[in-house]
PDB file of C-alpha atoms in Angstrom:
ATOM      1  CA  UNK A   1      11.529  29.433  27.568  1.00 95.00           C
ATOM      2  CA  UNK A   2       9.762  29.251  30.876  1.00 98.00           C
ATOM      3  CA  UNK A   3       6.604  26.316  31.491  1.00 98.00           C
ATOM      4  CA  UNK A   4       4.386  27.871  32.956  1.00 98.00           C
ATOM      5  CA  UNK A   5       1.461  25.218  34.723  1.00 98.00           C
ATOM      6  CA  UNK A   6      -2.036  26.734  36.051  1.00 98.00           C
ATOM      7  CA  UNK A   7      -3.782  25.456  38.184  1.00 98.00           C
ATOM      8  CA  UNK A   8      -8.272  25.495  37.492  1.00 98.00           C
ATOM      9  CA  UNK A   9     -10.705  25.891  40.559  1.00 95.00           C
ATOM     10  CA  UNK A  10      -8.925  29.117  42.560  1.00 96.00           C
ATOM     11  CA  UNK A  11      -6.310  30.374  39.827  1.00 98.00           C
ATOM     12  CA  UNK A  12      -7.682  30.985  35.942  1.00 98.00           C
ATOM     13  CA  UNK A  13     -11.231  30.690  37.089  1.00 98.00           C
ATOM     14  CA  UNK A  14     -13.261  31.129  40.551  1.00 97.00           C
ATOM     15  CA  UNK A  15     -16.287  29.152  41.800  1.00 91.00           C
ATOM     16  CA  UNK A  16     -18.693  30.538  39.582  1.00 92.00           C
ATOM     17  CA  UNK A  17     -16.511  29.448  36.347  1.00 94.00           C
ATOM     18  CA  UNK A  18     -15.473  33.350  35.399  1.00 97.00           C
ATOM     19  CA  UNK A  19     -11.722  33.990  33.973  1.00 98.00           C
ATOM     20  CA  UNK A  20     -10.958  37.581  33.947  1.00 98.00           C
ATOM     21  CA  UNK A  21     -10.415  39.230  31.058  1.00 98.00           C
ATOM     22  CA  UNK A  22      -6.862  39.683  32.756  1.00 98.00           C
ATOM     23  CA  UNK A  23      -5.935  36.235  32.703  1.00 98.00           C
ATOM     24  CA  UNK A  24      -6.898  35.547  29.239  1.00 98.00           C
ATOM     25  CA  UNK A  25      -4.543  38.254  27.735  1.00 98.00           C
ATOM     26  CA  UNK A  26      -1.819  37.261  29.998  1.00 98.00           C
ATOM     27  CA  UNK A  27      -1.533  33.907  29.113  1.00 98.00           C
ATOM     28  CA  UNK A  28      -1.915  34.185  25.132  1.00 98.00           C
ATOM     29  CA  UNK A  29       0.349  37.412  25.865  1.00 98.00           C
ATOM     30  CA  UNK A  30       3.409  34.458  27.385  1.00 98.00           C
ATOM     31  CA  UNK A  31       2.862  32.952  24.502  1.00 98.00           C
ATOM     32  CA  UNK A  32       4.217  35.255  21.955  1.00 98.00           C
ATOM     33  CA  UNK A  33       7.236  35.170  23.594  1.00 98.00           C
ATOM     34  CA  UNK A  34       7.781  31.794  23.264  1.00 98.00           C
ATOM     35  CA  UNK A  35       6.959  29.791  26.415  1.00 98.00           C
ATOM     36  CA  UNK A  36       4.572  27.081  26.807  1.00 98.00           C
ATOM     37  CA  UNK A  37       1.771  26.646  29.051  1.00 98.00           C
ATOM     38  CA  UNK A  38      -0.304  23.689  30.442  1.00 98.00           C
ATOM     39  CA  UNK A  39      -2.919  23.328  32.864  1.00 98.00           C
ATOM     40  CA  UNK A  40      -2.173  21.686  35.592  1.00 98.00           C
ATOM     41  CA  UNK A  41      -5.385  20.059  37.682  1.00 97.00           C
ATOM     42  CA  UNK A  42      -6.111  17.832  40.225  1.00 93.00           C
ATOM     43  CA  UNK A  43      -9.199  17.290  37.933  1.00 93.00           C
ATOM     44  CA  UNK A  44      -9.356  14.345  35.553  1.00 94.00           C
ATOM     45  CA  UNK A  45      -9.679  14.418  31.681  1.00 95.00           C
ATOM     46  CA  UNK A  46     -12.757  13.940  30.937  1.00 93.00           C
ATOM     47  CA  UNK A  47     -14.341  16.787  33.318  1.00 92.00           C
ATOM     48  CA  UNK A  48     -11.787  19.281  31.994  1.00 96.00           C
ATOM     49  CA  UNK A  49     -14.447  20.275  28.739  1.00 93.00           C
ATOM     50  CA  UNK A  50     -15.302  24.102  29.558  1.00 95.00           C
ATOM     51  CA  UNK A  51     -15.577  25.898  26.355  1.00 96.00           C
ATOM     52  CA  UNK A  52     -13.696  28.535  27.579  1.00 97.00           C
ATOM     53  CA  UNK A  53     -11.716  27.351  29.566  1.00 98.00           C
ATOM     54  CA  UNK A  54      -9.920  25.472  26.774  1.00 97.00           C
ATOM     55  CA  UNK A  55     -10.680  28.276  25.197  1.00 97.00           C
ATOM     56  CA  UNK A  56      -7.768  30.919  26.430  1.00 98.00           C
ATOM     57  CA  UNK A  57      -5.414  28.695  25.060  1.00 97.00           C
ATOM     58  CA  UNK A  58      -3.056  26.314  26.362  1.00 98.00           C
ATOM     59  CA  UNK A  59      -0.237  23.946  24.764  1.00 97.00           C
ATOM     60  CA  UNK A  60      -0.635  21.574  27.244  1.00 97.00           C
ATOM     61  CA  UNK A  61      -2.379  19.812  30.156  1.00 98.00           C
ATOM     62  CA  UNK A  62      -1.731  17.977  32.686  1.00 98.00           C
ATOM     63  CA  UNK A  63      -4.867  16.561  34.776  1.00 97.00           C
ATOM     64  CA  UNK A  64      -5.678  13.875  36.721  1.00 95.00           C
ATOM     65  CA  UNK A  65      -3.015  14.887  39.609  1.00 95.00           C
ATOM     66  CA  UNK A  66      -0.443  13.694  36.491  1.00 96.00           C
ATOM     67  CA  UNK A  67      -2.022  10.961  35.579  1.00 96.00           C
ATOM     68  CA  UNK A  68      -2.673  12.155  32.237  1.00 97.00           C
ATOM     69  CA  UNK A  69      -0.699  14.337  29.695  1.00 97.00           C
ATOM     70  CA  UNK A  70      -2.112  16.186  26.435  1.00 97.00           C
ATOM     71  CA  UNK A  71       0.589  18.104  24.667  1.00 96.00           C
ATOM     72  CA  UNK A  72      -1.123  19.736  20.744  1.00 92.00           C
ATOM     73  CA  UNK A  73      -4.225  18.254  21.736  1.00 92.00           C
ATOM     74  CA  UNK A  74      -2.655  14.558  21.893  1.00 95.00           C
ATOM     75  CA  UNK A  75      -2.572  11.874  24.052  1.00 96.00           C
ATOM     76  CA  UNK A  76       0.796  11.212  25.816  1.00 95.00           C
ATOM     77  CA  UNK A  77       1.201   9.393  28.810  1.00 94.00           C
ATOM     78  CA  UNK A  78      -1.193   8.534  30.647  1.00 95.00           C
ATOM     79  CA  UNK A  79      -2.473   5.931  33.102  1.00 94.00           C
ATOM     80  CA  UNK A  80      -5.879   4.064  34.700  1.00 95.00           C
ATOM     81  CA  UNK A  81      -6.837   2.478  37.717  1.00 97.00           C
ATOM     82  CA  UNK A  82      -6.812  -0.935  37.615  1.00 97.00           C
ATOM     83  CA  UNK A  83     -10.413  -2.413  37.461  1.00 96.00           C
ATOM     84  CA  UNK A  84     -10.054  -4.322  40.103  1.00 97.00           C
ATOM     85  CA  UNK A  85      -8.699  -2.335  42.368  1.00 98.00           C
ATOM     86  CA  UNK A  86     -10.823   0.186  41.516  1.00 98.00           C
ATOM     87  CA  UNK A  87     -13.658  -1.721  42.733  1.00 98.00           C
ATOM     88  CA  UNK A  88     -12.242  -2.954  45.614  1.00 98.00           C
ATOM     89  CA  UNK A  89     -11.903   0.618  46.746  1.00 98.00           C
ATOM     90  CA  UNK A  90     -15.347   1.653  45.893  1.00 98.00           C
ATOM     91  CA  UNK A  91     -16.604  -0.873  47.903  1.00 98.00           C
ATOM     92  CA  UNK A  92     -14.617   0.395  51.509  1.00 98.00           C
ATOM     93  CA  UNK A  93     -14.927   4.485  50.716  1.00 98.00           C
ATOM     94  CA  UNK A  94     -18.533   3.161  50.516  1.00 98.00           C
ATOM     95  CA  UNK A  95     -18.682   1.160  53.609  1.00 97.00           C
ATOM     96  CA  UNK A  96     -17.335   4.235  55.827  1.00 97.00           C
ATOM     97  CA  UNK A  97     -19.549   6.003  54.439  1.00 97.00           C
ATOM     98  CA  UNK A  98     -18.109   8.520  51.691  1.00 98.00           C
ATOM     99  CA  UNK A  99     -19.424   9.223  48.423  1.00 98.00           C
ATOM    100  CA  UNK A 100     -17.433   8.495  45.871  1.00 98.00           C
ATOM    101  CA  UNK A 101     -16.511  10.965  42.284  1.00 97.00           C
ATOM    102  CA  UNK A 102     -14.989   7.812  39.827  1.00 98.00           C
ATOM    103  CA  UNK A 103     -12.555  10.363  36.761  1.00 97.00           C
ATOM    104  CA  UNK A 104     -11.539   8.805  34.220  1.00 96.00           C
ATOM    105  CA  UNK A 105     -10.296  10.605  30.694  1.00 93.00           C
ATOM    106  CA  UNK A 106     -13.609  11.326  29.794  1.00 95.00           C
ATOM    107  CA  UNK A 107     -15.635  10.745  31.933  1.00 97.00           C
ATOM    108  CA  UNK A 108     -17.431  10.810  35.669  1.00 97.00           C
ATOM    109  CA  UNK A 109     -18.591   8.845  37.612  1.00 98.00           C
ATOM    110  CA  UNK A 110     -21.075   9.160  39.665  1.00 97.00           C
ATOM    111  CA  UNK A 111     -24.386   7.896  41.036  1.00 97.00           C
ATOM    112  CA  UNK A 112     -27.582  10.525  41.779  1.00 94.00           C
ATOM    113  CA  UNK A 113     -28.773   8.308  44.681  1.00 95.00           C
ATOM    114  CA  UNK A 114     -25.118  10.256  46.649  1.00 96.00           C
ATOM    115  CA  UNK A 115     -24.886  13.315  45.165  1.00 95.00           C
ATOM    116  CA  UNK A 116     -28.709  14.060  43.956  1.00 88.00           C
ATOM    117  CA  UNK A 117     -29.036  16.370  47.262  1.00 90.00           C
ATOM    118  CA  UNK A 118     -25.997  18.196  46.496  1.00 90.00           C
ATOM    119  CA  UNK A 119     -25.660  21.207  45.762  1.00 91.00           C
ATOM    120  CA  UNK A 120     -21.939  20.532  44.423  1.00 88.00           C
ATOM    121  CA  UNK A 121     -23.064  17.221  43.192  1.00 92.00           C
ATOM    122  CA  UNK A 122     -25.789  19.504  41.184  1.00 92.00           C
ATOM    123  CA  UNK A 123     -23.138  21.316  39.701  1.00 90.00           C
ATOM    124  CA  UNK A 124     -20.862  18.716  38.426  1.00 92.00           C
ATOM    125  CA  UNK A 125     -24.846  17.378  36.536  1.00 94.00           C
ATOM    126  CA  UNK A 126     -25.088  20.086  35.280  1.00 92.00           C
ATOM    127  CA  UNK A 127     -21.507  21.323  33.526  1.00 91.00           C
ATOM    128  CA  UNK A 128     -20.543  17.421  32.911  1.00 92.00           C
ATOM    129  CA  UNK A 129     -23.732  16.498  31.183  1.00 92.00           C
ATOM    130  CA  UNK A 130     -23.219  13.109  29.231  1.00 94.00           C
ATOM    131  CA  UNK A 131     -20.343  13.073  30.359  1.00 95.00           C
ATOM    132  CA  UNK A 132     -21.610  11.348  33.643  1.00 96.00           C
ATOM    133  CA  UNK A 133     -21.707   8.417  34.130  1.00 97.00           C
ATOM    134  CA  UNK A 134     -23.281   6.114  36.683  1.00 97.00           C
ATOM    135  CA  UNK A 135     -21.467   4.431  39.203  1.00 98.00           C
ATOM    136  CA  UNK A 136     -23.401   0.498  40.299  1.00 97.00           C
ATOM    137  CA  UNK A 137     -25.504   0.749  36.535  1.00 97.00           C
ATOM    138  CA  UNK A 138     -21.761   0.221  35.590  1.00 98.00           C
ATOM    139  CA  UNK A 139     -20.007  -1.376  38.424  1.00 98.00           C
ATOM    140  CA  UNK A 140     -17.174  -2.280  37.591  1.00 97.00           C
ATOM    141  CA  UNK A 141     -17.180  -1.632  33.772  1.00 97.00           C
ATOM    142  CA  UNK A 142     -15.898   2.262  34.656  1.00 97.00           C
ATOM    143  CA  UNK A 143     -12.713   3.929  33.143  1.00 96.00           C
ATOM    144  CA  UNK A 144     -10.537   6.103  36.382  1.00 95.00           C
ATOM    145  CA  UNK A 145      -7.806   7.729  36.326  1.00 95.00           C
ATOM    146  CA  UNK A 146      -7.963   8.979  40.926  1.00 96.00           C
ATOM    147  CA  UNK A 147     -11.009   9.519  43.006  1.00 97.00           C
ATOM    148  CA  UNK A 148     -12.119  11.563  44.921  1.00 97.00           C
ATOM    149  CA  UNK A 149     -15.491  11.580  47.700  1.00 98.00           C
ATOM    150  CA  UNK A 150     -17.570  13.615  50.325  1.00 97.00           C
ATOM    151  CA  UNK A 151     -16.826  12.848  53.648  1.00 97.00           C
ATOM    152  CA  UNK A 152     -18.908  15.093  55.327  1.00 94.00           C
ATOM    153  CA  UNK A 153     -19.022  13.635  59.256  1.00 93.00           C
ATOM    154  CA  UNK A 154     -17.149   9.684  58.508  1.00 95.00           C
ATOM    155  CA  UNK A 155     -14.585   8.753  60.112  1.00 89.00           C
ATOM    156  CA  UNK A 156     -11.830   9.241  57.266  1.00 96.00           C
ATOM    157  CA  UNK A 157      -8.837   7.763  59.043  1.00 95.00           C
ATOM    158  CA  UNK A 158      -9.656   4.047  59.561  1.00 96.00           C
ATOM    159  CA  UNK A 159     -10.714   4.549  55.932  1.00 97.00           C
ATOM    160  CA  UNK A 160      -7.141   6.500  54.971  1.00 97.00           C
ATOM    161  CA  UNK A 161      -5.253   2.744  56.130  1.00 97.00           C
ATOM    162  CA  UNK A 162      -7.083   0.125  54.546  1.00 97.00           C
ATOM    163  CA  UNK A 163      -6.372   2.302  51.170  1.00 97.00           C
ATOM    164  CA  UNK A 164      -2.910   3.767  52.233  1.00 95.00           C
ATOM    165  CA  UNK A 165      -0.769   1.350  50.380  1.00 96.00           C
ATOM    166  CA  UNK A 166      -3.231   1.933  47.064  1.00 97.00           C
ATOM    167  CA  UNK A 167      -3.616   5.802  47.232  1.00 97.00           C
ATOM    168  CA  UNK A 168      -1.817   9.289  48.382  1.00 95.00           C
ATOM    169  CA  UNK A 169      -4.456  11.009  50.180  1.00 94.00           C
ATOM    170  CA  UNK A 170      -4.471  15.358  49.237  1.00 90.00           C
ATOM    171  CA  UNK A 171      -7.218  16.184  52.238  1.00 92.00           C
ATOM    172  CA  UNK A 172      -8.854  19.110  51.326  1.00 88.00           C
ATOM    173  CA  UNK A 173     -10.875  19.616  54.651  1.00 91.00           C
ATOM    174  CA  UNK A 174     -12.913  17.209  56.350  1.00 92.00           C
ATOM    175  CA  UNK A 175     -15.525  17.186  53.899  1.00 94.00           C
ATOM    176  CA  UNK A 176     -12.860  16.468  50.319  1.00 95.00           C
ATOM    177  CA  UNK A 177     -10.196  14.493  50.034  1.00 96.00           C
ATOM    178  CA  UNK A 178      -8.931  13.449  46.490  1.00 95.00           C
ATOM    179  CA  UNK A 179      -7.097   9.916  46.341  1.00 97.00           C
ATOM    180  CA  UNK A 180      -4.879   9.475  43.686  1.00 96.00           C
ATOM    181  CA  UNK A 181      -2.529   6.533  42.683  1.00 97.00           C
ATOM    182  CA  UNK A 182       1.572   6.402  44.143  1.00 95.00           C
ATOM    183  CA  UNK A 183       3.362   8.169  43.032  1.00 93.00           C
ATOM    184  CA  UNK A 184       0.735  10.998  40.635  1.00 96.00           C
ATOM    185  CA  UNK A 185       0.712  14.577  41.643  1.00 96.00           C
ATOM    186  CA  UNK A 186       0.764  17.328  39.811  1.00 97.00           C
ATOM    187  CA  UNK A 187       4.187  18.196  40.145  1.00 97.00           C
ATOM    188  CA  UNK A 188       5.239  14.565  38.802  1.00 97.00           C
ATOM    189  CA  UNK A 189       2.793  15.447  36.015  1.00 97.00           C
ATOM    190  CA  UNK A 190       5.210  18.948  35.815  1.00 98.00           C
ATOM    191  CA  UNK A 191       8.177  18.214  35.478  1.00 98.00           C
ATOM    192  CA  UNK A 192       7.545  14.802  33.445  1.00 96.00           C
ATOM    193  CA  UNK A 193       5.365  16.733  30.607  1.00 97.00           C
ATOM    194  CA  UNK A 194       9.509  19.374  31.425  1.00 97.00           C
ATOM    195  CA  UNK A 195      10.984  16.363  30.688  1.00 96.00           C
ATOM    196  CA  UNK A 196       8.801  15.695  27.241  1.00 92.00           C
ATOM    197  CA  UNK A 197       9.606  19.884  26.220  1.00 92.00           C
ATOM    198  CA  UNK A 198      13.036  19.255  26.595  1.00 95.00           C
ATOM    199  CA  UNK A 199      13.056  21.439  29.350  1.00 96.00           C
ATOM    200  CA  UNK A 200      14.643  22.316  33.088  1.00 98.00           C
ATOM    201  CA  UNK A 201      12.777  21.177  35.527  1.00 98.00           C
ATOM    202  CA  UNK A 202      14.174  25.022  36.568  1.00 98.00           C
ATOM    203  CA  UNK A 203      12.800  26.633  34.363  1.00 98.00           C
ATOM    204  CA  UNK A 204       8.924  25.948  35.079  1.00 98.00           C
ATOM    205  CA  UNK A 205       6.759  28.620  36.839  1.00 98.00           C
ATOM    206  CA  UNK A 206       3.453  26.519  38.814  1.00 98.00           C
ATOM    207  CA  UNK A 207       0.398  29.630  39.917  1.00 98.00           C
ATOM    208  CA  UNK A 208      -1.882  28.405  41.714  1.00 98.00           C
ATOM    209  CA  UNK A 209      -3.702  28.386  45.304  1.00 97.00           C
ATOM    210  CA  UNK A 210      -4.381  25.067  47.049  1.00 93.00           C
ATOM    211  CA  UNK A 211      -3.507  22.024  48.958  1.00 89.00           C
ATOM    212  CA  UNK A 212      -3.479  20.058  46.248  1.00 87.00           C
ATOM    213  CA  UNK A 213      -0.920  22.615  44.302  1.00 95.00           C
ATOM    214  CA  UNK A 214       1.805  22.401  47.049  1.00 95.00           C
ATOM    215  CA  UNK A 215       3.719  18.349  45.071  1.00 96.00           C
ATOM    216  CA  UNK A 216       3.240  21.335  42.332  1.00 97.00           C
ATOM    217  CA  UNK A 217       4.988  23.869  43.572  1.00 98.00           C
ATOM    218  CA  UNK A 218       7.639  21.818  45.343  1.00 98.00           C
ATOM    219  CA  UNK A 219       8.666  20.557  41.727  1.00 98.00           C
ATOM    220  CA  UNK A 220       8.181  23.935  39.839  1.00 98.00           C
ATOM    221  CA  UNK A 221      11.473  26.186  40.096  1.00 98.00           C
ATOM    222  CA  UNK A 222       9.618  29.317  40.455  1.00 98.00           C
ATOM    223  CA  UNK A 223       5.653  28.958  42.051  1.00 98.00           C
ATOM    224  CA  UNK A 224       3.253  31.882  43.193  1.00 98.00           C
ATOM    225  CA  UNK A 225       0.044  31.255  44.996  1.00 98.00           C
ATOM    226  CA  UNK A 226      -2.411  33.177  44.362  1.00 98.00           C
ATOM    227  CA  UNK A 227      -3.580  36.598  46.715  1.00 98.00           C
ATOM    228  CA  UNK A 228      -7.926  34.178  46.878  1.00 98.00           C
ATOM    229  CA  UNK A 229      -5.524  31.189  47.710  1.00 97.00           C
ATOM    230  CA  UNK A 230      -5.305  28.954  51.073  1.00 95.00           C
ATOM    231  CA  UNK A 231      -2.534  29.800  54.137  1.00 96.00           C
ATOM    232  CA  UNK A 232      -1.340  26.256  52.938  1.00 95.00           C
ATOM    233  CA  UNK A 233      -0.425  27.238  49.680  1.00 96.00           C
ATOM    234  CA  UNK A 234       1.025  30.895  50.278  1.00 98.00           C
ATOM    235  CA  UNK A 235       3.780  29.213  52.658  1.00 98.00           C
ATOM    236  CA  UNK A 236       4.636  27.449  50.374  1.00 98.00           C
ATOM    237  CA  UNK A 237       4.966  29.909  47.406  1.00 98.00           C
ATOM    238  CA  UNK A 238       7.741  32.148  45.831  1.00 98.00           C
ATOM    239  CA  UNK A 239       5.760  34.955  45.134  1.00 98.00           C
ATOM    240  CA  UNK A 240       2.500  35.461  45.865  1.00 98.00           C
ATOM    241  CA  UNK A 241       0.623  37.612  43.306  1.00 98.00           C
ATOM    242  CA  UNK A 242      -2.521  39.611  43.717  1.00 98.00           C
ATOM    243  CA  UNK A 243      -6.747  38.439  43.986  1.00 98.00           C
ATOM    244  CA  UNK A 244      -8.115  36.250  41.415  1.00 98.00           C
ATOM    245  CA  UNK A 245     -10.283  39.090  40.269  1.00 97.00           C
ATOM    246  CA  UNK A 246      -8.002  41.449  40.559  1.00 98.00           C
ATOM    247  CA  UNK A 247      -5.561  40.590  38.264  1.00 98.00           C
ATOM    248  CA  UNK A 248      -3.397  37.936  39.361  1.00 98.00           C
ATOM    249  CA  UNK A 249      -2.034  36.078  37.440  1.00 98.00           C
ATOM    250  CA  UNK A 250      -1.637  38.766  34.682  1.00 98.00           C
ATOM    251  CA  UNK A 251       0.731  40.739  37.851  1.00 98.00           C
ATOM    252  CA  UNK A 252       2.269  37.425  38.659  1.00 98.00           C
ATOM    253  CA  UNK A 253       3.313  36.881  34.779  1.00 98.00           C
ATOM    254  CA  UNK A 254       3.730  40.938  34.809  1.00 98.00           C
ATOM    255  CA  UNK A 255       6.624  40.977  37.646  1.00 98.00           C
ATOM    256  CA  UNK A 256       8.390  37.586  36.151  1.00 98.00           C
ATOM    257  CA  UNK A 257       9.411  39.050  32.832  1.00 98.00           C
ATOM    258  CA  UNK A 258       7.043  36.657  30.479  1.00 98.00           C
ATOM    259  CA  UNK A 259       4.967  39.392  28.857  1.00 98.00           C
TER     260      UNK A 259
END
């Protein structure tokens, strides 16, 4: 039995949330063959709600860069950022011009004043609906596992230096950073899930496409990068499959003789 861990964005679906039928078929076949399948995402659980995505069928979800693990619909591990640290962090990032999104188990917190005119922010507002809560009017009352920030045009170096005692920074590009509590990442989440399943981490397979999948790639017994993935992901992977819409996941699981 293998444990398979799938990133979401750029792996299970594209930027328009389109999931190839071949991906759905491949995961169903893998499960039918006795393998365990997990979403393993940087997204917090509050932002993993799409019925088409969850309808694929998974044995569990590792969310928030390893800060929460769910199996068979039951939360078996979760950690939150302490409220005083959360408040100090939001104050700090805003002082440097960052626009924060606070990611929690149930909700994402973001303000329209900061993201109302941002195309990605508008997408989040549409998709999250009542799972989006404001930051300012609920000041300090948030429940969050990690923080993402829009950093376009900001002095990130100095801000990161102030917060490095508490967070690891996953820098996607000059405009986006994920701030995750020390000791947690997709790789630790993968390892913890394997331990809970009683599966040797050497029998795990990670499938992803970007920089925040690298910890998962390093931890897994075998790493697969999507053909549409970043150069960093492809370099770190043991195998590069086809693009998402060229049956990439189906071809990867076939290559690994899991289906």
